[in-house]
mmCIF file of C-alpha atoms in Angstrom:
data_model
loop_
_atom_site.group_PDB
_atom_site.id
_atom_site.type_symbol
_atom_site.label_atom_id
_atom_site.label_comp_id
_atom_site.label_asym_id
_atom_site.label_seq_id
_atom_site.Cartn_x
_atom_site.Cartn_y
_atom_site.Cartn_z
ATOM 1 C CA MET A 1 89.641 172.505 12.614
ATOM 2 C CA ASN A 2 92.032 175.126 13.949
ATOM 3 C CA GLU A 3 94.512 174.429 16.708
ATOM 4 C CA GLY A 4 92.540 176.272 19.441
ATOM 5 C CA LEU A 5 89.324 174.441 18.745
ATOM 6 C CA ARG A 6 91.136 171.088 18.721
ATOM 7 C CA ARG A 7 92.733 171.848 22.061
ATOM 8 C CA ARG A 8 89.430 172.921 23.615
ATOM 9 C CA THR A 9 87.724 169.803 22.320
ATOM 10 C CA ALA A 10 90.448 167.650 23.799
ATOM 11 C CA GLN A 11 90.137 169.408 27.163
ATOM 12 C CA LEU A 12 86.384 168.985 27.164
ATOM 13 C CA LEU A 13 86.765 165.337 26.328
ATOM 14 C CA ILE A 14 89.193 164.823 29.220
ATOM 15 C CA VAL A 15 86.884 166.655 31.639
ATOM 16 C CA PHE A 16 83.945 164.608 30.411
ATOM 17 C CA LEU A 17 85.826 161.321 30.869
ATOM 18 C CA LEU A 18 86.991 162.374 34.312
ATOM 19 C CA LEU A 19 83.492 163.336 35.415
ATOM 20 C CA SER A 20 82.098 160.117 34.008
ATOM 21 C CA TYR A 21 84.653 158.120 35.924
ATOM 22 C CA ILE A 22 83.823 159.943 39.144
ATOM 23 C CA ALA A 23 80.102 159.473 38.572
ATOM 24 C CA ILE A 24 80.551 155.740 37.986
ATOM 25 C CA GLU A 25 82.600 155.394 41.185
ATOM 26 C CA VAL A 26 80.010 157.276 43.234
ATOM 27 C CA VAL A 27 77.132 155.196 41.914
ATOM 28 C CA ALA A 28 79.078 151.984 42.469
ATOM 29 C CA PHE A 29 79.873 153.017 46.022
ATOM 30 C CA ALA A 30 76.233 153.877 46.732
ATOM 31 C CA ALA A 31 75.114 150.587 45.266
ATOM 32 C CA THR A 32 77.464 148.410 47.245
ATOM 33 C CA SER A 33 77.928 150.150 50.542
ATOM 34 C CA TRP A 34 75.206 150.215 53.137
ATOM 35 C CA GLN A 35 73.434 153.147 54.605
ATOM 36 C CA PRO A 36 75.686 154.830 57.135
ATOM 37 C CA GLN A 37 74.126 154.571 60.560
ATOM 38 C CA LEU A 38 73.678 157.621 62.611
ATOM 39 C CA LYS A 39 74.903 157.317 66.157
ATOM 40 C CA PRO A 40 72.276 155.566 68.285
ATOM 41 C CA THR A 41 69.862 158.143 69.624
ATOM 42 C CA ILE A 42 71.517 158.426 72.988
ATOM 43 C CA ILE A 43 74.527 156.823 74.565
ATOM 44 C CA ILE A 44 74.347 157.765 78.200
ATOM 45 C CA PRO A 45 77.733 159.090 79.286
ATOM 46 C CA ARG A 46 79.809 157.696 82.135
ATOM 47 C CA GLN A 47 79.184 160.541 84.522
ATOM 48 C CA GLU A 48 75.471 159.703 84.493
ATOM 49 C CA TRP A 49 76.117 156.422 86.281
ATOM 50 C CA GLY A 50 78.755 157.920 88.558
ATOM 51 C CA ALA A 51 81.704 156.184 86.950
ATOM 52 C CA ALA A 52 84.967 156.254 88.852
ATOM 53 C CA PRO A 53 87.887 157.467 86.758
ATOM 54 C CA PRO A 54 89.888 154.609 85.236
ATOM 55 C CA TYR A 55 93.387 153.622 86.300
ATOM 56 C CA ASN A 56 94.919 154.536 82.967
ATOM 57 C CA MET A 57 98.215 152.844 83.644
ATOM 58 C CA ASP A 58 96.403 149.515 83.777
ATOM 59 C CA LEU A 59 94.801 150.005 80.373
ATOM 60 C CA ARG A 60 96.183 149.141 76.936
ATOM 61 C CA ASP A 61 95.575 150.681 73.524
ATOM 62 C CA ARG A 62 92.968 148.803 71.520
ATOM 63 C CA THR A 63 93.601 147.579 67.995
ATOM 64 C CA LYS A 64 90.793 146.927 65.528
ATOM 65 C CA GLY A 65 88.753 143.857 66.306
ATOM 66 C CA MET A 66 86.799 141.469 64.125
ATOM 67 C CA GLY A 67 83.418 141.915 65.799
ATOM 68 C CA LEU A 68 81.327 142.756 68.797
ATOM 69 C CA ILE A 69 81.238 140.277 71.677
ATOM 70 C CA PHE A 70 78.103 140.062 73.754
ATOM 71 C CA HIS A 71 77.940 139.177 77.445
ATOM 72 C CA HIS A 72 75.541 139.127 80.346
ATOM 73 C CA THR A 73 76.362 140.174 83.890
ATOM 74 C CA ALA A 74 75.015 136.815 85.190
ATOM 75 C CA HIS A 75 73.511 138.852 87.998
ATOM 76 C CA TYR A 76 69.714 138.814 88.232
ATOM 77 C CA PHE A 77 68.523 142.348 87.494
ATOM 78 C CA PRO A 78 64.889 143.014 86.542
ATOM 79 C CA GLU A 79 64.874 146.795 86.966
ATOM 80 C CA LEU A 80 63.850 149.311 84.318
ATOM 81 C CA ASP A 81 64.342 152.365 86.510
ATOM 82 C CA TYR A 82 67.049 154.759 85.319
ATOM 83 C CA PHE A 83 68.644 155.350 88.707
ATOM 84 C CA LYS A 84 68.588 151.724 89.785
ATOM 85 C CA THR A 85 70.202 150.839 86.485
ATOM 86 C CA ALA A 86 72.895 153.453 87.054
ATOM 87 C CA GLU A 87 73.541 151.921 90.479
ATOM 88 C CA GLU A 88 73.847 148.467 88.972
ATOM 89 C CA ILE A 89 76.385 149.621 86.397
ATOM 90 C CA LYS A 90 78.361 151.322 89.160
ATOM 91 C CA ARG A 91 78.241 148.067 91.130
ATOM 92 C CA VAL A 92 79.712 146.231 88.146
ATOM 93 C CA GLN A 93 82.490 148.788 87.856
ATOM 94 C CA ASP A 94 83.209 148.538 91.601
ATOM 95 C CA GLN A 95 83.462 144.780 91.312
ATOM 96 C CA HIS A 96 85.738 144.967 88.294
ATOM 97 C CA MET A 97 88.036 147.617 89.735
ATOM 98 C CA ASN A 98 88.035 146.877 93.461
ATOM 99 C CA THR A 99 87.427 143.126 93.674
ATOM 100 C CA GLU A 100 89.003 142.017 90.419
ATOM 101 C CA GLY A 101 91.687 144.683 90.047
ATOM 102 C CA TYR A 102 90.805 145.919 86.575
ATOM 103 C CA GLY A 103 91.689 149.376 85.327
ATOM 104 C CA ASP A 104 88.046 150.180 84.586
ATOM 105 C CA ILE A 105 84.740 148.456 83.950
ATOM 106 C CA GLY A 106 85.579 145.660 81.528
ATOM 107 C CA TYR A 107 82.886 146.341 78.928
ATOM 108 C CA HIS A 108 82.756 149.121 76.375
ATOM 109 C CA TYR A 109 78.975 149.447 76.327
ATOM 110 C CA ILE A 110 76.129 148.418 78.587
ATOM 111 C CA VAL A 111 72.572 147.745 77.440
ATOM 112 C CA ASP A 112 69.857 147.813 80.073
ATOM 113 C CA ARG A 113 66.472 146.145 80.143
ATOM 114 C CA ALA A 114 64.643 149.356 79.300
ATOM 115 C CA GLY A 115 66.577 149.656 76.035
ATOM 116 C CA ARG A 116 69.023 152.353 77.078
ATOM 117 C CA ILE A 117 72.667 152.249 76.024
ATOM 118 C CA TRP A 118 75.314 153.335 78.502
ATOM 119 C CA ASP A 119 78.917 154.219 77.895
ATOM 120 C CA GLY A 120 81.437 151.931 79.563
ATOM 121 C CA ARG A 121 85.174 151.682 79.035
ATOM 122 C CA SER A 122 86.578 153.922 76.324
ATOM 123 C CA THR A 123 86.920 152.101 72.987
ATOM 124 C CA ASN A 124 90.455 153.496 72.812
ATOM 125 C CA TRP A 125 91.323 150.849 75.393
ATOM 126 C CA THR A 126 91.405 147.078 75.143
ATOM 127 C CA GLY A 127 88.518 145.583 77.048
ATOM 128 C CA ALA A 128 88.534 143.124 79.940
ATOM 129 C CA HIS A 129 85.652 140.872 78.993
ATOM 130 C CA SER A 130 86.879 137.984 76.859
ATOM 131 C CA LYS A 131 90.376 136.655 77.411
ATOM 132 C CA GLY A 132 92.346 136.550 74.186
ATOM 133 C CA ASN A 133 89.744 138.643 72.365
ATOM 134 C CA ASN A 134 89.700 141.907 74.216
ATOM 135 C CA HIS A 135 90.591 143.941 71.160
ATOM 136 C CA ASN A 136 86.969 143.360 70.189
ATOM 137 C CA ILE A 137 84.329 145.679 71.580
ATOM 138 C CA GLY A 138 82.548 144.139 74.556
ATOM 139 C CA ILE A 139 78.852 144.789 75.085
ATOM 140 C CA VAL A 140 77.064 143.564 78.189
ATOM 141 C CA ALA A 141 73.352 143.190 78.795
ATOM 142 C CA LEU A 142 72.327 143.641 82.414
ATOM 143 C CA GLY A 143 70.715 140.542 83.835
ATOM 144 C CA ASN A 144 71.117 136.796 84.164
ATOM 145 C CA TYR A 145 70.057 135.006 80.997
ATOM 146 C CA GLU A 146 71.185 131.567 82.143
ATOM 147 C CA GLY A 147 69.579 131.228 85.536
ATOM 148 C CA ALA A 148 70.316 128.471 88.012
ATOM 149 C CA TRP A 149 69.187 124.857 87.811
ATOM 150 C CA GLY A 150 67.190 125.654 84.714
ATOM 151 C CA ILE A 151 65.044 128.327 86.332
ATOM 152 C CA GLY A 152 65.225 132.043 86.920
ATOM 153 C CA ALA A 153 66.762 132.869 83.554
ATOM 154 C CA GLN A 154 65.629 136.278 82.412
ATOM 155 C CA ASN A 155 64.441 136.929 78.871
ATOM 156 C CA VAL A 156 65.894 139.686 76.733
ATOM 157 C CA THR A 157 63.347 142.504 76.606
ATOM 158 C CA THR A 158 62.210 143.915 73.280
ATOM 159 C CA GLY A 159 63.669 147.280 74.217
ATOM 160 C CA ALA A 160 67.024 145.736 75.060
ATOM 161 C CA PHE A 161 67.168 143.843 71.772
ATOM 162 C CA GLN A 162 66.299 146.945 69.787
ATOM 163 C CA ALA A 163 69.045 148.813 71.606
ATOM 164 C CA MET A 164 71.482 146.009 70.728
ATOM 165 C CA GLU A 165 70.409 146.351 67.084
ATOM 166 C CA ARG A 166 70.910 150.124 67.028
ATOM 167 C CA LEU A 167 74.235 149.943 68.795
ATOM 168 C CA SER A 168 75.526 147.030 66.727
ATOM 169 C CA LYS A 169 74.630 148.575 63.367
ATOM 170 C CA TRP A 170 76.358 151.778 64.310
ATOM 171 C CA LEU A 171 79.476 150.069 65.644
ATOM 172 C CA VAL A 172 79.709 147.654 62.701
ATOM 173 C CA TYR A 173 79.734 150.666 60.395
ATOM 174 C CA GLN A 174 82.140 152.675 62.574
ATOM 175 C CA GLU A 175 84.581 149.786 62.913
ATOM 176 C CA SER A 176 84.119 148.484 59.337
ATOM 177 C CA LEU A 177 83.451 145.008 60.613
ATOM 178 C CA ASP A 178 82.820 141.999 58.440
ATOM 179 C CA ASP A 179 80.157 139.326 58.523
ATOM 180 C CA PRO A 180 79.199 137.722 60.937
ATOM 181 C CA PHE A 181 79.771 140.967 62.892
ATOM 182 C CA VAL A 182 78.587 139.844 66.324
ATOM 183 C CA TYR A 183 79.649 137.004 68.604
ATOM 184 C CA THR A 184 78.916 135.700 72.055
ATOM 185 C CA HIS A 185 81.428 135.109 74.812
ATOM 186 C CA ARG A 186 80.915 131.342 74.894
ATOM 187 C CA GLN A 187 82.197 131.065 71.335
ATOM 188 C CA PHE A 188 85.689 131.969 72.542
ATOM 189 C CA ASN A 189 85.973 130.890 76.160
ATOM 190 C CA ASP A 190 84.726 128.091 78.405
ATOM 191 C CA THR A 191 81.650 129.805 79.784
ATOM 192 C CA VAL A 192 77.870 129.884 79.433
ATOM 193 C CA CYS A 193 77.946 133.671 78.997
ATOM 194 C CA PRO A 194 75.731 135.355 77.737
ATOM 195 C CA GLY A 195 73.240 132.753 78.854
ATOM 196 C CA GLY A 196 70.976 130.374 76.998
ATOM 197 C CA ASN A 197 68.187 132.941 76.635
ATOM 198 C CA MET A 198 70.427 135.430 74.878
ATOM 199 C CA ASN A 199 72.895 133.318 72.912
ATOM 200 C CA SER A 200 70.744 132.354 69.934
ATOM 201 C CA LEU A 201 69.163 135.812 69.860
ATOM 202 C CA ILE A 202 72.588 137.289 69.153
ATOM 203 C CA LEU A 203 73.835 134.625 66.771
ATOM 204 C CA LEU A 204 70.651 134.341 64.732
ATOM 205 C CA ASP A 205 68.343 137.330 65.103
ATOM 206 C CA LEU A 206 70.881 140.084 65.587
ATOM 207 C CA ARG A 207 73.172 138.823 62.829
ATOM 208 C CA LEU A 208 70.221 138.608 60.455
ATOM 209 C CA SER A 209 69.126 142.117 61.375
ATOM 210 C CA ILE A 210 72.570 143.511 60.608
ATOM 211 C CA ARG A 211 72.842 141.557 57.356
ATOM 212 C CA ASN A 212 69.456 142.898 56.260
ATOM 213 C CA ALA A 213 70.635 146.418 57.007
ATOM 214 C CA MET A 214 73.536 145.815 54.649
ATOM 215 C CA GLN A 215 71.390 145.132 51.588
ATOM 216 C CA PRO A 216 72.520 147.398 48.695
ATOM 217 C CA ALA A 217 70.990 150.857 48.865
ATOM 218 C CA VAL A 218 70.396 150.941 45.087
ATOM 219 C CA ARG A 219 68.419 148.047 43.639
ATOM 220 C CA MET B 1 30.144 113.305 101.909
ATOM 221 C CA LYS B 2 27.965 116.234 100.927
ATOM 222 C CA ASN B 3 28.628 117.955 97.613
ATOM 223 C CA TYR B 4 29.911 121.237 98.990
ATOM 224 C CA GLN B 5 32.213 119.448 101.403
ATOM 225 C CA TRP B 6 33.622 117.486 98.536
ATOM 226 C CA ASN B 7 34.196 120.650 96.545
ATOM 227 C CA ILE B 8 36.011 122.298 99.454
ATOM 228 C CA ALA B 9 38.213 119.247 99.913
ATOM 229 C CA VAL B 10 39.118 119.178 96.229
ATOM 230 C CA MET B 11 39.846 122.914 96.211
ATOM 231 C CA CYS B 12 42.137 122.560 99.218
ATOM 232 C CA LEU B 13 43.936 119.671 97.593
ATOM 233 C CA VAL B 14 44.421 121.567 94.347
ATOM 234 C CA THR B 15 45.658 124.681 96.172
ATOM 235 C CA VAL B 16 48.137 122.711 98.233
ATOM 236 C CA THR B 17 49.330 120.889 95.124
ATOM 237 C CA ILE B 18 49.843 124.144 93.235
ATOM 238 C CA ILE B 19 51.722 125.758 96.098
ATOM 239 C CA GLY B 20 53.818 122.628 96.529
ATOM 240 C CA ALA B 21 54.628 122.468 92.840
ATOM 241 C CA PHE B 22 55.530 126.140 92.776
ATOM 242 C CA SER B 23 57.828 125.775 95.766
ATOM 243 C CA PHE B 24 59.436 122.669 94.298
ATOM 244 C CA ILE B 25 60.078 124.367 90.974
ATOM 245 C CA ARG B 26 61.519 127.461 92.632
ATOM 246 C CA ALA B 27 63.687 125.500 95.034
ATOM 247 C CA THR B 28 67.445 125.700 94.749
ATOM 248 C CA PRO B 29 70.105 124.518 97.149
ATOM 249 C CA HIS B 30 69.943 126.839 100.125
ATOM 250 C CA GLU B 31 73.652 127.598 99.976
ATOM 251 C CA TYR B 32 73.347 129.035 96.468
ATOM 252 C CA ASP B 33 72.930 132.803 96.529
ATOM 253 C CA ARG B 34 70.758 133.932 93.610
ATOM 254 C CA SER B 35 71.728 137.543 94.114
ATOM 255 C CA ILE B 36 75.362 136.725 93.256
ATOM 256 C CA GLY B 37 74.565 134.631 90.200
ATOM 257 C CA SER B 38 77.034 132.638 88.121
ATOM 258 C CA LEU B 39 77.078 128.844 87.808
ATOM 259 C CA HIS B 40 79.265 128.084 90.822
ATOM 260 C CA GLN B 41 79.935 129.952 94.032
ATOM 261 C CA ILE B 42 82.753 129.419 96.495
ATOM 262 C CA ARG B 43 81.243 129.715 99.954
ATOM 263 C CA GLU B 44 84.431 129.505 101.979
ATOM 264 C CA MET B 45 87.993 128.256 101.970
ATOM 265 C CA ASN B 46 89.507 126.091 104.682
ATOM 266 C CA ILE B 47 93.180 125.339 105.087
ATOM 267 C CA SER B 48 94.456 122.235 106.782
ATOM 268 C CA SER B 49 97.917 120.779 107.054
ATOM 269 C CA SER B 50 99.460 117.521 108.104
ATOM 270 C CA SER B 51 101.615 117.412 111.233
ATOM 271 C CA ASP B 52 104.100 114.900 109.828
ATOM 272 C CA SER B 53 104.556 116.331 106.365
ATOM 273 C CA LYS B 54 104.625 119.555 104.449
ATOM 274 C CA GLU B 55 101.399 118.739 102.657
ATOM 275 C CA LEU B 56 98.693 121.380 102.665
ATOM 276 C CA THR B 57 95.057 120.889 101.805
ATOM 277 C CA LEU B 58 92.767 123.662 100.625
ATOM 278 C CA SER B 59 89.083 122.819 100.841
ATOM 279 C CA PHE B 60 86.613 125.013 99.052
ATOM 280 C CA ALA B 61 82.968 124.676 99.995
ATOM 281 C CA VAL B 62 81.014 125.219 96.810
ATOM 282 C CA ALA B 63 77.402 125.967 95.963
ATOM 283 C CA HIS B 64 76.209 125.123 92.484
ATOM 284 C CA GLY B 65 73.614 126.648 90.221
ATOM 285 C CA THR B 66 73.935 123.785 87.759
ATOM 286 C CA LYS B 67 74.374 120.036 87.692
ATOM 287 C CA GLU B 68 77.639 120.512 85.760
ATOM 288 C CA ALA B 69 80.865 120.038 87.687
ATOM 289 C CA MET B 70 83.332 122.890 88.096
ATOM 290 C CA LYS B 71 86.107 121.057 86.214
ATOM 291 C CA PRO B 72 88.974 123.305 87.246
ATOM 292 C CA THR B 73 92.269 123.102 85.377
ATOM 293 C CA VAL B 74 95.626 123.240 87.104
ATOM 294 C CA GLU B 75 99.011 124.565 86.002
ATOM 295 C CA ILE B 76 102.288 124.632 87.895
ATOM 296 C CA LEU B 77 104.186 127.774 87.006
ATOM 297 C CA ASP B 78 107.705 128.971 87.633
ATOM 298 C CA ILE B 79 107.211 132.421 89.131
ATOM 299 C CA GLU B 80 110.505 133.803 87.790
ATOM 300 C CA SER B 81 109.755 133.113 84.150
ATOM 301 C CA THR B 82 105.972 132.955 83.869
ATOM 302 C CA PRO B 83 103.807 136.065 83.932
ATOM 303 C CA LEU B 84 100.899 136.012 86.372
ATOM 304 C CA TYR B 85 97.725 138.064 86.388
ATOM 305 C CA TYR B 86 97.746 141.187 88.474
ATOM 306 C CA GLY B 87 94.462 142.875 87.721
ATOM 307 C CA GLU B 88 93.798 142.528 84.026
ATOM 308 C CA LYS B 89 97.484 142.499 83.091
ATOM 309 C CA LEU B 90 100.048 139.721 82.960
ATOM 310 C CA LYS B 91 103.298 140.542 84.742
ATOM 311 C CA ILE B 92 106.395 138.693 85.827
ATOM 312 C CA SER B 93 106.522 138.954 89.581
ATOM 313 C CA ASN B 94 109.704 139.785 91.439
ATOM 314 C CA ASP B 95 108.011 139.151 94.759
ATOM 315 C CA SER B 96 109.823 136.175 96.256
ATOM 316 C CA SER B 97 107.478 136.115 99.255
ATOM 317 C CA GLN B 98 104.933 134.418 97.013
ATOM 318 C CA GLY B 99 107.197 131.404 96.584
ATOM 319 C CA LYS B 100 109.310 129.985 93.765
ATOM 320 C CA TYR B 101 106.483 128.069 92.161
ATOM 321 C CA VAL B 102 102.837 128.931 91.734
ATOM 322 C CA VAL B 103 99.966 126.532 91.381
ATOM 323 C CA ALA B 104 97.310 128.159 89.215
ATOM 324 C CA VAL B 105 93.837 126.694 89.685
ATOM 325 C CA ASN B 106 91.702 127.993 86.824
ATOM 326 C CA LEU B 107 87.978 128.256 87.499
ATOM 327 C CA TYR B 108 85.174 129.141 85.113
ATOM 328 C CA ASP B 109 81.808 130.793 85.747
ATOM 329 C CA THR B 110 82.631 130.913 89.462
ATOM 330 C CA ARG B 111 82.099 133.743 91.933
ATOM 331 C CA LEU B 112 82.850 134.211 95.597
ATOM 332 C CA GLN B 113 80.279 134.473 98.318
ATOM 333 C CA GLU B 114 80.924 137.099 100.968
ATOM 334 C CA ALA B 115 82.439 134.708 103.514
ATOM 335 C CA ALA B 116 85.036 133.515 101.016
ATOM 336 C CA LYS B 117 86.237 136.996 100.107
ATOM 337 C CA HIS B 118 87.973 137.447 103.460
ATOM 338 C CA ASN B 119 90.703 134.901 102.724
ATOM 339 C CA LEU B 120 90.469 134.754 98.964
ATOM 340 C CA ASN B 121 91.077 138.152 97.390
ATOM 341 C CA ILE B 122 93.516 139.886 95.101
ATOM 342 C CA GLN B 123 95.651 141.124 97.988
ATOM 343 C CA GLY B 124 96.327 137.566 99.081
ATOM 344 C CA LEU B 125 96.879 135.611 102.229
ATOM 345 C CA LYS B 126 100.401 134.971 103.516
ATOM 346 C CA LEU B 127 101.009 131.666 105.247
ATOM 347 C CA SER B 128 103.887 130.620 107.407
ATOM 348 C CA SER B 129 105.959 128.218 105.347
ATOM 349 C CA GLU B 130 107.714 126.535 108.237
ATOM 350 C CA ASN B 131 105.433 123.539 108.424
ATOM 351 C CA HIS B 132 104.083 123.276 104.926
ATOM 352 C CA ILE B 133 104.903 124.065 101.356
ATOM 353 C CA VAL B 134 102.427 126.874 100.649
ATOM 354 C CA LYS B 135 103.508 130.456 101.245
ATOM 355 C CA HIS B 136 100.808 132.581 99.690
ATOM 356 C CA ILE B 137 97.282 132.292 98.312
ATOM 357 C CA ARG B 138 95.502 134.891 96.235
ATOM 358 C CA ALA B 139 92.666 135.202 93.765
ATOM 359 C CA ALA B 140 93.237 136.749 90.368
ATOM 360 C CA TYR B 141 90.861 137.677 87.623
ATOM 361 C CA PRO B 142 92.110 137.536 84.032
ATOM 362 C CA ALA B 143 90.679 140.059 81.626
ATOM 363 C CA ASP B 144 87.562 137.935 81.220
ATOM 364 C CA ASP B 145 84.260 138.275 83.037
ATOM 365 C CA SER B 146 83.879 134.532 83.576
ATOM 366 C CA GLN B 147 87.305 133.394 84.742
ATOM 367 C CA MET B 148 89.003 133.308 88.093
ATOM 368 C CA ILE B 149 92.405 131.926 89.042
ATOM 369 C CA ILE B 150 93.524 130.891 92.498
ATOM 370 C CA TYR B 151 97.285 131.329 92.698
ATOM 371 C CA ILE B 152 98.935 129.193 95.366
ATOM 372 C CA GLY B 153 102.544 130.215 95.891
ATOM 373 C CA CYS B 154 104.812 127.359 96.959
ATOM 374 C CA ALA B 155 108.323 127.294 98.370
ATOM 375 C CA ASP B 156 109.230 124.100 96.486
ATOM 376 C CA LYS B 157 108.042 122.443 93.330
ATOM 377 C CA PRO B 158 104.689 120.880 94.214
ATOM 378 C CA ILE B 159 102.597 117.910 93.252
ATOM 379 C CA VAL B 160 98.934 118.871 93.047
ATOM 380 C CA GLU B 161 95.910 116.634 93.420
ATOM 381 C CA ILE B 162 92.399 117.871 92.885
ATOM 382 C CA ASP B 163 89.257 116.148 94.053
ATOM 383 C CA GLU B 164 85.857 117.450 93.223
ATOM 384 C CA ASP B 165 82.941 116.163 95.210
ATOM 385 C CA LYS B 166 79.340 117.296 95.196
ATOM 386 C CA ASN B 167 79.813 120.481 97.215
ATOM 387 C CA LEU B 168 83.515 120.424 97.884
ATOM 388 C CA LEU B 169 86.615 121.149 95.873
ATOM 389 C CA VAL B 170 89.797 119.861 97.498
ATOM 390 C CA VAL B 171 93.259 120.897 96.376
ATOM 391 C CA ARG B 172 96.064 118.870 97.922
ATOM 392 C CA ILE B 173 99.584 120.221 97.574
ATOM 393 C CA THR B 174 102.621 118.147 98.387
ATOM 394 C CA PRO B 175 106.318 118.869 97.830
ATOM 395 C CA SER B 176 107.535 116.784 94.928
ATOM 396 C CA GLN B 177 110.436 115.355 96.998
ATOM 397 C CA GLU B 178 108.004 114.174 99.640
ATOM 398 C CA HIS B 179 105.833 112.604 97.006
ATOM 399 C CA ARG B 180 108.791 110.711 95.520
ATOM 400 C CA GLN B 181 109.735 109.352 98.937
ATOM 401 C CA GLU B 182 106.274 107.867 99.312
#
């Protein structure tokens, strides 16, 4: 075999090995990583609920967290109406900023009872929702899921839960979070938040839903 | 009694029973404001002092949405070396008007009713310290949606006693020297 042919054969062999290696890596990645989630259909921006601008000097840069922490507002709210919901979110921000002295609404996302997702505090900033764990993204569901004296606790609507699923799957992918992905406030602090009617829904149903979404794409 | 009369009587009894049961189930203590929510609500704060000592007593009228007690925790902090919450941030205060020591009463799942917000807010309430130990009282909210702290600024190192009754939380603050003399 002359020199030229030998060289060409060697080059082809190297290219073939390189391509094979790349192909194996791609297939392995597709088999073990989960389907990337598109951004939830709509995240309603801050200006839609009339958000006041944050006091940036009171806010701190956020580092990567270990999961998403769920809360409730503990304020009875049965409304599905868009504008009433926007008012309620504004009320929460007013309370956080004007009564409690925060730099902005404490949560990063808000889920309403109609299944809409609203933008809260920027995820560039540490939250103000769970002391000692505010580097985690805080998500609040509007409503009181604990009630008083064992009565008046609201139930999580189907739409709200589906919104939590969509939002969680997207954020878990975006943030590269590990199992168990989602938590509730009462796991970290002395509180009943997010209420008895929501706690097991997050820890059991939502976690299971996210785990199922992570099944290998190639079987 | 005729049949139809009996039926009417039974229907009235059943209706009254249903309405009564419904009202009973829906009943909550009248001081508890459902629109505010949370497990406990502070309705108002009263301040009383003793004429022959520097002791000060803060009485908080409380409404509950649960049978669980408030179970506040108390810390005595040195204001010059311990950061306090201002908004969502912890900062060392250089404001001597708040006193040398701060009693931090930590409350959980507690909100203020409207009447309590007048005296208990983040701006604070300054007290004359001539007759008693407390100089300043303010509410603070750590970066947590379920916690509240009542900071009680004291001129001298205090002794704190807390009593929790059914609808009353009493915080008694005494100078430590006075306490030793007793």
